[in-house]
Coordinates of C-alpha atoms in Angstrom, one line a residue:
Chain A
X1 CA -27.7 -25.9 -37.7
X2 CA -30.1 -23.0 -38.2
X3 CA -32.5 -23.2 -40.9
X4 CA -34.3 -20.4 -42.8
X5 CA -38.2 -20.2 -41.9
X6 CA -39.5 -21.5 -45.6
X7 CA -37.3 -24.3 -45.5
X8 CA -39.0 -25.4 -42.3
X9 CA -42.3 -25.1 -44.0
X10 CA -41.1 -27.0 -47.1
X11 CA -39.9 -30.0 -45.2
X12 CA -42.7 -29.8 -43.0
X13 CA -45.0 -29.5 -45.7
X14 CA -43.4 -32.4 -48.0
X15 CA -43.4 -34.8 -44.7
X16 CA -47.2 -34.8 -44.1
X17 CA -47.7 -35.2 -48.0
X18 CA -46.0 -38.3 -47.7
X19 CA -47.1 -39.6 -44.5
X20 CA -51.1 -38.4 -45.1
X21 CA -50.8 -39.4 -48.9
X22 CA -52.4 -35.4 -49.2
X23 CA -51.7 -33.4 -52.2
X24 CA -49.3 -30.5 -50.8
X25 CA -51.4 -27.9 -52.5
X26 CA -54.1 -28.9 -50.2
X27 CA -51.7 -28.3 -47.1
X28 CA -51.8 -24.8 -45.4
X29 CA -49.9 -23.6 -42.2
X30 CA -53.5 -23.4 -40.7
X31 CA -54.9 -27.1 -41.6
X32 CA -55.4 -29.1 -39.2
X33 CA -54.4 -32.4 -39.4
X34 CA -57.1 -34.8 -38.0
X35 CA -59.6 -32.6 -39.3
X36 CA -58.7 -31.0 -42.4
X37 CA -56.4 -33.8 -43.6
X38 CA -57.7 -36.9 -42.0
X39 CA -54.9 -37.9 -40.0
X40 CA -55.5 -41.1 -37.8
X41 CA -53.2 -41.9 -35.0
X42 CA -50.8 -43.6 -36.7
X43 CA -50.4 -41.3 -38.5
X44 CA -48.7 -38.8 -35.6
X45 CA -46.1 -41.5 -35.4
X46 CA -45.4 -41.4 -39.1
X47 CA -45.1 -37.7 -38.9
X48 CA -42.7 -37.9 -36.2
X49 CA -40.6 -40.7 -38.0
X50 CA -40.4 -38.8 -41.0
X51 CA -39.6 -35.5 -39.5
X52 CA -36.9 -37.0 -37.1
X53 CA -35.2 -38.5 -40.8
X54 CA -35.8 -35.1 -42.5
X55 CA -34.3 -32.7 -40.1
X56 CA -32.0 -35.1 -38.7
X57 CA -33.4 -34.5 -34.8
X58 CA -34.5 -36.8 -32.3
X59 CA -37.9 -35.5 -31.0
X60 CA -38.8 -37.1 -27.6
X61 CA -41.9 -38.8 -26.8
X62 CA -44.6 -36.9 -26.0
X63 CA -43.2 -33.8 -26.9
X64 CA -44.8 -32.6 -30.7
X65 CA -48.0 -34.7 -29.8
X66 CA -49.5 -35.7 -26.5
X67 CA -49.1 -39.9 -25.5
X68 CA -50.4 -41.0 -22.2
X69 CA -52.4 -37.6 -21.1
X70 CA -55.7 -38.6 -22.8
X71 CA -55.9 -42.1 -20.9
X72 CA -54.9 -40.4 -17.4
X73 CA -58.0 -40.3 -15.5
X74 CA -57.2 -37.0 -13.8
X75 CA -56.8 -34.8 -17.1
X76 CA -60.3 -36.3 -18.6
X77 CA -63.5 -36.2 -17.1
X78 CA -66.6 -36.2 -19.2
X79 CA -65.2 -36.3 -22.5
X80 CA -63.4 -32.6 -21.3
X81 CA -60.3 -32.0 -20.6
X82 CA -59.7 -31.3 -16.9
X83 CA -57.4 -27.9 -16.1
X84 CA -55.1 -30.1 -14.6
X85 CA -54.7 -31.5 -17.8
X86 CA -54.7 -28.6 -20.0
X87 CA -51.4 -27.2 -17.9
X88 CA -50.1 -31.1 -18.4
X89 CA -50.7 -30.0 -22.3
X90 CA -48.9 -26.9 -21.9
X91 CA -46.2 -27.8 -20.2
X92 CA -45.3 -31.0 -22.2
X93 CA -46.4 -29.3 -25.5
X94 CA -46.3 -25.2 -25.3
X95 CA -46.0 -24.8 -29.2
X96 CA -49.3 -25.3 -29.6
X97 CA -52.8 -23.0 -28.9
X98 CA -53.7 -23.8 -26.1
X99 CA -55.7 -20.7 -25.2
X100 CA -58.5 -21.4 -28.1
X101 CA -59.0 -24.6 -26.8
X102 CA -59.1 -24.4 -23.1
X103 CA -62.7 -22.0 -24.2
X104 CA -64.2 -25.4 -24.5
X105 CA -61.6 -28.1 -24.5
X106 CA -63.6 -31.3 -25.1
X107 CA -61.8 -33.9 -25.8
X108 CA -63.2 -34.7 -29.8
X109 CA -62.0 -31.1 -30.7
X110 CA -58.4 -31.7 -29.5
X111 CA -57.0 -32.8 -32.7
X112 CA -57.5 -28.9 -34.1
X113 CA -54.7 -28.1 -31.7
X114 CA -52.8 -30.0 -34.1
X115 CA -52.1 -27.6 -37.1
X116 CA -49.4 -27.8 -39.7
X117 CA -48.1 -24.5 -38.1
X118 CA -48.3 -25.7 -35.1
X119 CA -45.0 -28.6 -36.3
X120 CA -43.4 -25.3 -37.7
X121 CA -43.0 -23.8 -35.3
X122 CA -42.3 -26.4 -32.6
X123 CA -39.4 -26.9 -35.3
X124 CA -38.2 -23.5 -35.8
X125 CA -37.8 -23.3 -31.8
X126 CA -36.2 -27.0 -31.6
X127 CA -33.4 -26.7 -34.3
X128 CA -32.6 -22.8 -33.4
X129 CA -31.6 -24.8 -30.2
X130 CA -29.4 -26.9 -31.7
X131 CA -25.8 -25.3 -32.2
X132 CA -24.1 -24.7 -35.5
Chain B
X1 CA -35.3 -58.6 -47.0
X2 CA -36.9 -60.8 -44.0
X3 CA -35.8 -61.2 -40.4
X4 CA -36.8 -64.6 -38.9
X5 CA -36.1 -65.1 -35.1
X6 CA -35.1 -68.5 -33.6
X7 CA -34.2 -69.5 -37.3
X8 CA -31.7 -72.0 -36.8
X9 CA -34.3 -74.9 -36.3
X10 CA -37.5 -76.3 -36.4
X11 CA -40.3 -73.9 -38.2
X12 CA -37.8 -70.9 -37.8
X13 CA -35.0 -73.2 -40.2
X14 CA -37.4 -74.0 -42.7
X15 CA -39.2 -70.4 -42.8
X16 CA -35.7 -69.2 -43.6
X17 CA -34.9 -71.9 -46.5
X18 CA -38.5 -71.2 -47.8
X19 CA -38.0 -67.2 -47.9
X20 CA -34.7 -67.9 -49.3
X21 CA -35.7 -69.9 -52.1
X22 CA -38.0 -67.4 -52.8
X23 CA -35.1 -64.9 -53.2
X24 CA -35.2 -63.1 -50.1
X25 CA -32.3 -62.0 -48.6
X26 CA -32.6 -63.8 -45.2
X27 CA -31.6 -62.4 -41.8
X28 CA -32.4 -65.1 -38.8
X29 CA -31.2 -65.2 -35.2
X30 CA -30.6 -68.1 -33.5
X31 CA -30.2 -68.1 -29.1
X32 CA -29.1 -71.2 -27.7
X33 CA -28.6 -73.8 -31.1
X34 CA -25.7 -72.4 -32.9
X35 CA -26.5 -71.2 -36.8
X36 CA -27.9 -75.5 -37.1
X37 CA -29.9 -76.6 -39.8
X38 CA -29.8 -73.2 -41.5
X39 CA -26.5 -72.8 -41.6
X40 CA -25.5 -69.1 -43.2
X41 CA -24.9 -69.2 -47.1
X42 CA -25.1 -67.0 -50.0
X43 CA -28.2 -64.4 -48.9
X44 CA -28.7 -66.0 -45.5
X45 CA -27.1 -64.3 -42.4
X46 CA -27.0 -66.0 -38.7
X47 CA -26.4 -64.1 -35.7
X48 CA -27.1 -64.8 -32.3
X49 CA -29.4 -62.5 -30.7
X50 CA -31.3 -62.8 -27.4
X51 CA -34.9 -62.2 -27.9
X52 CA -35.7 -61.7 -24.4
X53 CA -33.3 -58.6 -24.1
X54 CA -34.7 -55.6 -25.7
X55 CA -31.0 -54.0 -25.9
X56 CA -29.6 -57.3 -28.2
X57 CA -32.8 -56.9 -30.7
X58 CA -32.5 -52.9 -31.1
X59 CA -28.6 -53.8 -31.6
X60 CA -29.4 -56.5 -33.7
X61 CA -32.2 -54.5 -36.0
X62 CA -30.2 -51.7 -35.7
X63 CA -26.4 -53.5 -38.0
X64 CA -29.3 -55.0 -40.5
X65 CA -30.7 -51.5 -41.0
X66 CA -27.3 -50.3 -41.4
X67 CA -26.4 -52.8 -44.1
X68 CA -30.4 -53.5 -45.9
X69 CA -31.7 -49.8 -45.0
X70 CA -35.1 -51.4 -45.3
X71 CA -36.9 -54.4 -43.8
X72 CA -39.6 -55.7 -45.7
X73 CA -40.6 -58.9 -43.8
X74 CA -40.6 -60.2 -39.7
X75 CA -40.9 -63.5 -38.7
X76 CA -41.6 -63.8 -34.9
X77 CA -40.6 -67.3 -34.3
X78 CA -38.6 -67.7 -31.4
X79 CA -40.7 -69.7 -28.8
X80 CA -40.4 -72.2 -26.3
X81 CA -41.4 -74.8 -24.0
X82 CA -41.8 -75.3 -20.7
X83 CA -44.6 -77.6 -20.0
X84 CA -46.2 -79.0 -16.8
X85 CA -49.3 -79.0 -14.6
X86 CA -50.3 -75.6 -13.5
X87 CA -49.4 -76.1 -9.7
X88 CA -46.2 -77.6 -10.9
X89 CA -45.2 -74.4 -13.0
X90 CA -42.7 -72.3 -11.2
X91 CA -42.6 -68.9 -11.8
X92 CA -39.5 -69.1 -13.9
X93 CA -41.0 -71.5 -16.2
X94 CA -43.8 -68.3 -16.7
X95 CA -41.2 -66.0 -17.2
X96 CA -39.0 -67.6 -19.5
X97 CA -42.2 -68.7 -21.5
X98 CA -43.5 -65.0 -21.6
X99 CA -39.9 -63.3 -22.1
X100 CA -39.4 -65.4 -25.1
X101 CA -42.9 -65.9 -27.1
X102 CA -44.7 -62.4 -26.4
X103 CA -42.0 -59.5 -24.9
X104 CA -39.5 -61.4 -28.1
X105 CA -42.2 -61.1 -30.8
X106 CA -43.1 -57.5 -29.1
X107 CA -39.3 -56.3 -29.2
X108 CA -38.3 -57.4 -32.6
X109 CA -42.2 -55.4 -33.9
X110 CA -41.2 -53.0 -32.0
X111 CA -37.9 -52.1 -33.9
X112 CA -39.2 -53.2 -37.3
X113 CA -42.1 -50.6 -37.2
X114 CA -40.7 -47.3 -38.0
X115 CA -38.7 -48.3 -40.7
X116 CA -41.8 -50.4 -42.3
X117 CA -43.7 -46.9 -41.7
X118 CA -41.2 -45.2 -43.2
X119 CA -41.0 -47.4 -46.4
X120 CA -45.1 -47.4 -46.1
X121 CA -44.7 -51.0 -46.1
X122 CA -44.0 -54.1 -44.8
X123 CA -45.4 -57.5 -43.3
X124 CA -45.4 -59.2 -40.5
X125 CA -45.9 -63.1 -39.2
X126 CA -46.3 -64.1 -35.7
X127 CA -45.8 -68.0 -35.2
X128 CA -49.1 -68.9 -32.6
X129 CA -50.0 -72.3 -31.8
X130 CA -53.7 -73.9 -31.4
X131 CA -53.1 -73.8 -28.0
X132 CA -53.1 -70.2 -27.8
X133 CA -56.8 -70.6 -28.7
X134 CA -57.7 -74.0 -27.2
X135 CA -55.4 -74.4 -24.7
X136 CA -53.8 -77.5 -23.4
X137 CA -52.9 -79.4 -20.7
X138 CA -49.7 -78.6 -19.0
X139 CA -49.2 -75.7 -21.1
X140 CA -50.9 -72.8 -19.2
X141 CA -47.7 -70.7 -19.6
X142 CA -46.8 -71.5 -23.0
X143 CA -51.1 -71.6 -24.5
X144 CA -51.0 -67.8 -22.5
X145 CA -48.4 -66.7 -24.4
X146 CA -49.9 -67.8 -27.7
X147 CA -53.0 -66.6 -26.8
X148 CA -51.3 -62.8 -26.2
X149 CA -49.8 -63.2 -29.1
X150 CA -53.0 -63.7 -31.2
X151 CA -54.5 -60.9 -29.5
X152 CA -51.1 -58.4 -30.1
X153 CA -51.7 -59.9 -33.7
X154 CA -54.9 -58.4 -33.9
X155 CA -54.7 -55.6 -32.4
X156 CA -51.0 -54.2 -34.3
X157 CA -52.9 -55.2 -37.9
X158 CA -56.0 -52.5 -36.9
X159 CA -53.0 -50.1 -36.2
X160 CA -50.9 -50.2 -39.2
X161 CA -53.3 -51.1 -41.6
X162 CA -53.4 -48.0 -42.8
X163 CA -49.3 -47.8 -43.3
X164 CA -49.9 -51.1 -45.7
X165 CA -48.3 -53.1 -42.9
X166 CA -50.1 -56.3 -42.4
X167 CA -49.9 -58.4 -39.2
X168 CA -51.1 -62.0 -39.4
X169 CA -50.2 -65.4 -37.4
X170 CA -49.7 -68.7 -38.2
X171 CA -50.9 -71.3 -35.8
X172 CA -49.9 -74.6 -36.1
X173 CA -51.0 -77.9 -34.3
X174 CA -48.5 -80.9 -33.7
X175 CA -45.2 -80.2 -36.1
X176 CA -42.9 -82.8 -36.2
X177 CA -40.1 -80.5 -34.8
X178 CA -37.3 -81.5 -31.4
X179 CA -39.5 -78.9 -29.5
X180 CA -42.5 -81.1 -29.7
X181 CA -40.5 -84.2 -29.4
X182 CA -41.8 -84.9 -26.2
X183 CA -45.1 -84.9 -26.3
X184 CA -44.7 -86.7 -29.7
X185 CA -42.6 -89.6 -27.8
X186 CA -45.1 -90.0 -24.6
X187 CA -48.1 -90.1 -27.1
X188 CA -47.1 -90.5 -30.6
X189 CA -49.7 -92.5 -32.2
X190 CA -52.3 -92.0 -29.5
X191 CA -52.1 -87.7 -30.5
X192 CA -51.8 -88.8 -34.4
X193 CA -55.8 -90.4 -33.9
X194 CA -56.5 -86.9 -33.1
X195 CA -55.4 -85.4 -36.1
X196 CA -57.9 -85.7 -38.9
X197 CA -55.5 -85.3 -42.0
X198 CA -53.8 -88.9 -39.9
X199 CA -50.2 -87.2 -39.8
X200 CA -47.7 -84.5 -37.7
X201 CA -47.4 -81.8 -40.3
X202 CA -43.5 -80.7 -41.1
X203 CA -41.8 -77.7 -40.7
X204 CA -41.7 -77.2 -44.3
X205 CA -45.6 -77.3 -44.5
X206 CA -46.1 -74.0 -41.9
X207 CA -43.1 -72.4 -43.7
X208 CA -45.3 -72.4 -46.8
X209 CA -47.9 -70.3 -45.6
X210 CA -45.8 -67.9 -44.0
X211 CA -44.1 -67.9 -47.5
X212 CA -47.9 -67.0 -48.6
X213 CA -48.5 -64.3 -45.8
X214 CA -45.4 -62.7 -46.9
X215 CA -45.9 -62.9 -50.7
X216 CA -47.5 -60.2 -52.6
X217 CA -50.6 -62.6 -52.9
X218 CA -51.3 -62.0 -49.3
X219 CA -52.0 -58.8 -49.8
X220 CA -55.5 -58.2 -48.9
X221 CA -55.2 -60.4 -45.4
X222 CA -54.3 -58.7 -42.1
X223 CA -55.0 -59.2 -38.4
X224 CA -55.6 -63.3 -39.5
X225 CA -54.9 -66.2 -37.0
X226 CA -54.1 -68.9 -40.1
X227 CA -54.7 -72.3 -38.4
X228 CA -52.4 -75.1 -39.6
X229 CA -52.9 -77.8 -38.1
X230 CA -54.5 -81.1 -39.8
X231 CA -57.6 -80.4 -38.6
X232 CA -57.0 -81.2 -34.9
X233 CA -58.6 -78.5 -33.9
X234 CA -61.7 -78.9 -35.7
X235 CA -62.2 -82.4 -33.0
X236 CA -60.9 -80.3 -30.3
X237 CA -64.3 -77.8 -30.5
X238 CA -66.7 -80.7 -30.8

């Protein structure tokens, strides 16, 4: 079940509409969600509800947004994000960019790892895995 | 659509004959009872389901969703009893307690809350008690329960506010219901002194405002511990 690039970015696009309430016209494969589109964090889960509904996938804890690595005392220390914790990042999330923000990974800037390109693509690599 | 746990007696029976009369579609569970007072007719479905087992409530969720697609209302209201001084409490009597008022009420929210996000709706009621904020003698286990329950209450309405879900509880005092019998029996009129409205309230009374927390008019409250209760509690913080 392969699916063209644009499609992706279509679905993608029409679920954070719906689960930010945002105008799609305001929605750009750069935006990022908590701080260009004002996504709380209820709002992750809503993503990942709606994209698990559109694209018929099951997407596993953890795995399109971080959970528990922000309240582990090793991977924070002064509102930073340890190195121990960045590779923690990488490894349970590598779609996203984690190179920009390991320059100064403080904690209040994570959320602009979170880009509406970055669900692309963690998309386009998890349902090119799934077999026709 | 509304689910109501433990809805074959008691609060849970007339919660389910309120919703029903209001035309919900009515989905209870009952454990222990049998289908009782509300027996299953026209738009309101039985089934038994173990609260305490997080595998029967995702099962049980699950064949509703199957058949509604949608949930629009949860009732937590399975709860139970079992009282006695503190030292006398075994641990059992603190597990059953907790298994069946908090980690019930936590696995039935649990399974309602991505379809409510999906749908961008939804509400749901928590049945407290006034112990859970006063507490009460030989009734560490069961007041601890309430008490977590309040405080889940609270916190899940600040979460999913945003996802128009609203969380409230009801918390009644003495209801003239089998699973306050006892305490009714040992101290019937001495407890009814205490009560400032004179009387035990019925089933039918609490069911009314969780008709009200569910109703469209209820629409601005969330994250609200709705004390029902005579008045009782008003003597209790004197």
């Amino acid at each position: 079940m392969t699916q063209d690039k644009n499609e992706i970015v279509k679905g993608v696009m029409a679920v954070i509409s719906q689960a930010l309430k945002v105008d799609d016209r305001q929605i750009h494969p750069g935006s990022s969600l908590i701080k260009d589109l004002g996504a709380e964090s209820i709002d992750f889960l809503d993503i990942v509800f709606r994209l698990e509904k559109t694209f018929k996938i099951k997407i596993p804890k953890g795995e399109l947004f971080p959970e528990k690595i922000l309240t582990d005392a090793r991977f924070v220390k002064d509102g930073r994000v340890t190195s121990e914790g960045i590779l923690a990042l990488r490894q349970a999330i590598p779609s996203a960019d984690w190179e920009t923000f390991s320059k100064n990974p403080l904690v209040a800037d994570l959320g602009e790892v979170f880009t509406v390109g970055m669900i692309v693509d963690y998309l386009s690599e998890k349902l090119a895995m799934v077999k026709p | 659509m509304a689910l109501v746990t433990g809805g074959a007696k008691g609060i849970g029976a007339a919660v389910v004959r309120r919703l029903a009369d209001e035309g919900a579609k009515v989905y209870f569970t009952f454990h222990t009872s049998g289908a009782g007072e509300a027996a299953p007719k026209g738009r309101v479905f039985g089934f038994p389901c173990d609260v305490r087992k997080k595998n029967d409530v995702e099962a049980f969720v699950g064949r509703v969703l199957e058949r509604e697609s949608r949930v629009d209302v949860l009732v937590n209201n399975a709860g139970i009893i079992r009282d006695g001084l503190f030292l006398a409490l075994s641990e059992e009597d603190w597990e059953d307690v907790w298994a069946t008022n908090l980690m019930g009420t936590v696995y039935f929210t649990r399974a309602v809350l991505r379809p409510m996000i999906l749908q961008r709706g939804g509400r749901i009621i928590n049945l407290s008690s006034i112990v859970g904020e006063l507490g009460g003698v030989g009734q560490a286990n069961y007041a601890a329960s309430k008490g977590a329950v309040n405080a889940l209450t609270k916190s899940l309405a600040a979460e999913v506010a945003s996802k128009n879900i609203l969380v409230n509880a009801v918390s009644p005092g003495m209801v003239n219901t089998a699973m306050s019998g006892a305490a009714r029996a040992a101290f019937g009129e001495k407890i009814k002194e205490r009560i400032p409205v004179g009387s035990f309230a019925e089933p039918e009374e609490i069911a009314e405002v969780v008709a009200f927390l569910a109703s469209e008019e209820a629409r601005y409250i969330t994250g609200q511990i709705i004390t029902v209760d005579g008045g009782i509690s008003l003597l209790s913080r004197r």
